[in-house]
Amino acid sequence: SDVCSSDLSPLTEVVPSSRPGAIRARGIGFRYADRPAPAFSGIDLDVAPGQCLLVVGPSGSGKSTLLYMAGGLEPPTTGTVLINNTNPYTLSEDDAARFRGATIGFVFQQFHLIGHLSAAQNVETALLYRGMKPNERHDKAMDALERVGLGARWDHRPVQLSGGEQQRVAIARAVAAGRSGNPPARVVGSALRTSPEAAVFANGCAI
């Protein structure tokens, strides 16, 4: 594992890779509109397939913002981001959503589960842009839930699950798209770093 320095200064060692699943950022920075100083700047980052990368730093240092940029959710103020050799920020909104759905698995700190959907249905939302038939989406969701130990609770809504179980549903949603072929890159919120559920992320994660 490689570790970003706590102040999010540029990495001194870059792992170049153009294989599927790689995330590459060059010179990225971000500035909030209401703050004179940038949150961070000049970040060079490579996440190779199968690599687990830990980003550490104090609260408010820009860790989550950096991960959002690496996952195609937040365009950088400066610099470029490539995922699978594609810059998601040059795509249309619809194409970018499809690209993220096929390429990136997200586990957010707040889980972001949909309250009226079952665990399986929440996992299936990650597969909506994959062109799968409903029964195929359901099978993949069930497989992912089995992997995180929630196969027997597939029909439970979030309110019927513990916090840890909700986190595992979020993990299952992130990994579901990678069950055939190459796994997606996975972008994980910092709250998961000390969670037992983090063991699920044996490959291809940026935490």
PDB file of C-alpha atoms in Angstrom, residues 24-103:
ATOM      1  CA  ARG A  24      -4.401   8.780 -12.891  1.00  0.00           C
ATOM      2  CA  ALA A  25      -4.397  12.409 -11.781  1.00  0.00           C
ATOM      3  CA  ARG A  26      -1.898  15.082 -12.714  1.00  0.00           C
ATOM      4  CA  GLY A  27      -1.524  18.460 -11.056  1.00  0.00           C
ATOM      5  CA  ILE A  28      -5.029  18.491  -9.615  1.00  0.00           C
ATOM      6  CA  GLY A  29      -6.116  21.172  -7.206  1.00  0.00           C
ATOM      7  CA  PHE A  30      -9.317  22.503  -5.744  1.00  0.00           C
ATOM      8  CA  ARG A  31     -10.356  25.936  -4.545  1.00  0.00           C
ATOM      9  CA  TYR A  32     -13.579  26.700  -2.691  1.00  0.00           C
ATOM     10  CA  ALA A  33     -15.357  29.782  -3.996  1.00  0.00           C
ATOM     11  CA  ASP A  34     -15.570  31.366  -0.541  1.00  0.00           C
ATOM     12  CA  ARG A  35     -11.969  30.708   0.559  1.00  0.00           C
ATOM     13  CA  PRO A  36      -8.876  32.617  -0.573  1.00  0.00           C
ATOM     14  CA  ALA A  37      -6.484  29.662  -0.318  1.00  0.00           C
ATOM     15  CA  PRO A  38      -6.912  26.412  -2.263  1.00  0.00           C
ATOM     16  CA  ALA A  39      -7.935  23.289  -0.359  1.00  0.00           C
ATOM     17  CA  PHE A  40      -4.968  21.587  -2.032  1.00  0.00           C
ATOM     18  CA  SER A  41      -2.981  21.888  -5.227  1.00  0.00           C
ATOM     19  CA  GLY A  42      -0.440  20.081  -7.373  1.00  0.00           C
ATOM     20  CA  ILE A  43      -1.526  16.535  -6.534  1.00  0.00           C
ATOM     21  CA  ASP A  44      -0.136  13.758  -8.755  1.00  0.00           C
ATOM     22  CA  LEU A  45      -1.763  10.397  -8.142  1.00  0.00           C
ATOM     23  CA  ASP A  46      -1.854   6.937  -9.679  1.00  0.00           C
ATOM     24  CA  VAL A  47      -3.930   4.018  -8.428  1.00  0.00           C
ATOM     25  CA  ALA A  48      -2.941   0.841 -10.248  1.00  0.00           C
ATOM     26  CA  PRO A  49      -5.259  -2.162 -10.640  1.00  0.00           C
ATOM     27  CA  GLY A  50      -5.250  -4.183  -7.432  1.00  0.00           C
ATOM     28  CA  GLN A  51      -3.593  -1.406  -5.441  1.00  0.00           C
ATOM     29  CA  CYS A  52      -5.041  -0.192  -2.139  1.00  0.00           C
ATOM     30  CA  LEU A  53      -4.273   3.454  -1.440  1.00  0.00           C
ATOM     31  CA  LEU A  54      -4.841   5.188   1.886  1.00  0.00           C
ATOM     32  CA  VAL A  55      -5.267   8.974   2.001  1.00  0.00           C
ATOM     33  CA  VAL A  56      -4.793  10.373   5.496  1.00  0.00           C
ATOM     34  CA  GLY A  57      -4.975  13.865   6.920  1.00  0.00           C
ATOM     35  CA  PRO A  58      -6.723  16.083   9.462  1.00  0.00           C
ATOM     36  CA  SER A  59     -10.384  16.959   9.188  1.00  0.00           C
ATOM     37  CA  GLY A  60     -10.990  19.573   6.509  1.00  0.00           C
ATOM     38  CA  SER A  61      -7.758  18.929   4.621  1.00  0.00           C
ATOM     39  CA  GLY A  62      -9.548  17.844   1.441  1.00  0.00           C
ATOM     40  CA  LYS A  63      -9.463  14.040   1.639  1.00  0.00           C
ATOM     41  CA  SER A  64     -13.069  13.504   0.594  1.00  0.00           C
ATOM     42  CA  THR A  65     -12.816  16.147  -2.126  1.00  0.00           C
ATOM     43  CA  LEU A  66      -9.734  14.410  -3.515  1.00  0.00           C
ATOM     44  CA  LEU A  67     -11.580  11.076  -3.581  1.00  0.00           C
ATOM     45  CA  TYR A  68     -14.605  12.654  -5.270  1.00  0.00           C
ATOM     46  CA  MET A  69     -12.276  13.995  -7.961  1.00  0.00           C
ATOM     47  CA  ALA A  70     -10.601  10.609  -8.376  1.00  0.00           C
ATOM     48  CA  GLY A  71     -14.035   9.015  -8.758  1.00  0.00           C
ATOM     49  CA  GLY A  72     -15.377  11.415 -11.364  1.00  0.00           C
ATOM     50  CA  LEU A  73     -17.811  13.227  -9.066  1.00  0.00           C
ATOM     51  CA  GLU A  74     -16.085  16.570  -8.490  1.00  0.00           C
ATOM     52  CA  PRO A  75     -14.165  18.330 -11.273  1.00  0.00           C
ATOM     53  CA  PRO A  76     -10.815  19.720 -10.156  1.00  0.00           C
ATOM     54  CA  THR A  77     -10.173  23.448 -10.311  1.00  0.00           C
ATOM     55  CA  THR A  78      -6.827  22.687 -11.931  1.00  0.00           C
ATOM     56  CA  GLY A  79      -5.237  19.581 -13.433  1.00  0.00           C
ATOM     57  CA  THR A  80      -6.657  16.460 -15.070  1.00  0.00           C
ATOM     58  CA  VAL A  81      -8.066  13.119 -13.962  1.00  0.00           C
ATOM     59  CA  LEU A  82      -8.087   9.982 -16.113  1.00  0.00           C
ATOM     60  CA  ILE A  83     -10.003   6.822 -15.240  1.00  0.00           C
ATOM     61  CA  ASN A  84      -9.376   3.934 -17.617  1.00  0.00           C
ATOM     62  CA  ASN A  85      -7.600   6.535 -19.787  1.00  0.00           C
ATOM     63  CA  THR A  86     -10.841   8.562 -20.007  1.00  0.00           C
ATOM     64  CA  ASN A  87     -11.343  12.039 -18.590  1.00  0.00           C
ATOM     65  CA  PRO A  88     -14.863  11.822 -17.099  1.00  0.00           C
ATOM     66  CA  TYR A  89     -15.107  15.597 -16.859  1.00  0.00           C
ATOM     67  CA  THR A  90     -15.129  15.976 -20.644  1.00  0.00           C
ATOM     68  CA  LEU A  91     -18.213  13.753 -20.999  1.00  0.00           C
ATOM     69  CA  SER A  92     -21.824  14.859 -21.058  1.00  0.00           C
ATOM     70  CA  GLU A  93     -23.748  14.475 -17.808  1.00  0.00           C
ATOM     71  CA  ASP A  94     -25.521  11.331 -19.030  1.00  0.00           C
ATOM     72  CA  ASP A  95     -22.357   9.773 -20.472  1.00  0.00           C
ATOM     73  CA  ALA A  96     -20.429  10.580 -17.294  1.00  0.00           C
ATOM     74  CA  ALA A  97     -23.116   8.854 -15.202  1.00  0.00           C
ATOM     75  CA  ARG A  98     -22.943   5.767 -17.428  1.00  0.00           C
ATOM     76  CA  PHE A  99     -19.156   5.799 -17.267  1.00  0.00           C
ATOM     77  CA  ARG A 100     -19.130   5.971 -13.468  1.00  0.00           C
ATOM     78  CA  GLY A 101     -21.755   3.241 -13.260  1.00  0.00           C
ATOM     79  CA  ALA A 102     -19.598   0.894 -15.339  1.00  0.00           C
ATOM     80  CA  THR A 103     -16.219   1.869 -13.895  1.00  0.00           C
TER      81      THR A 103
END
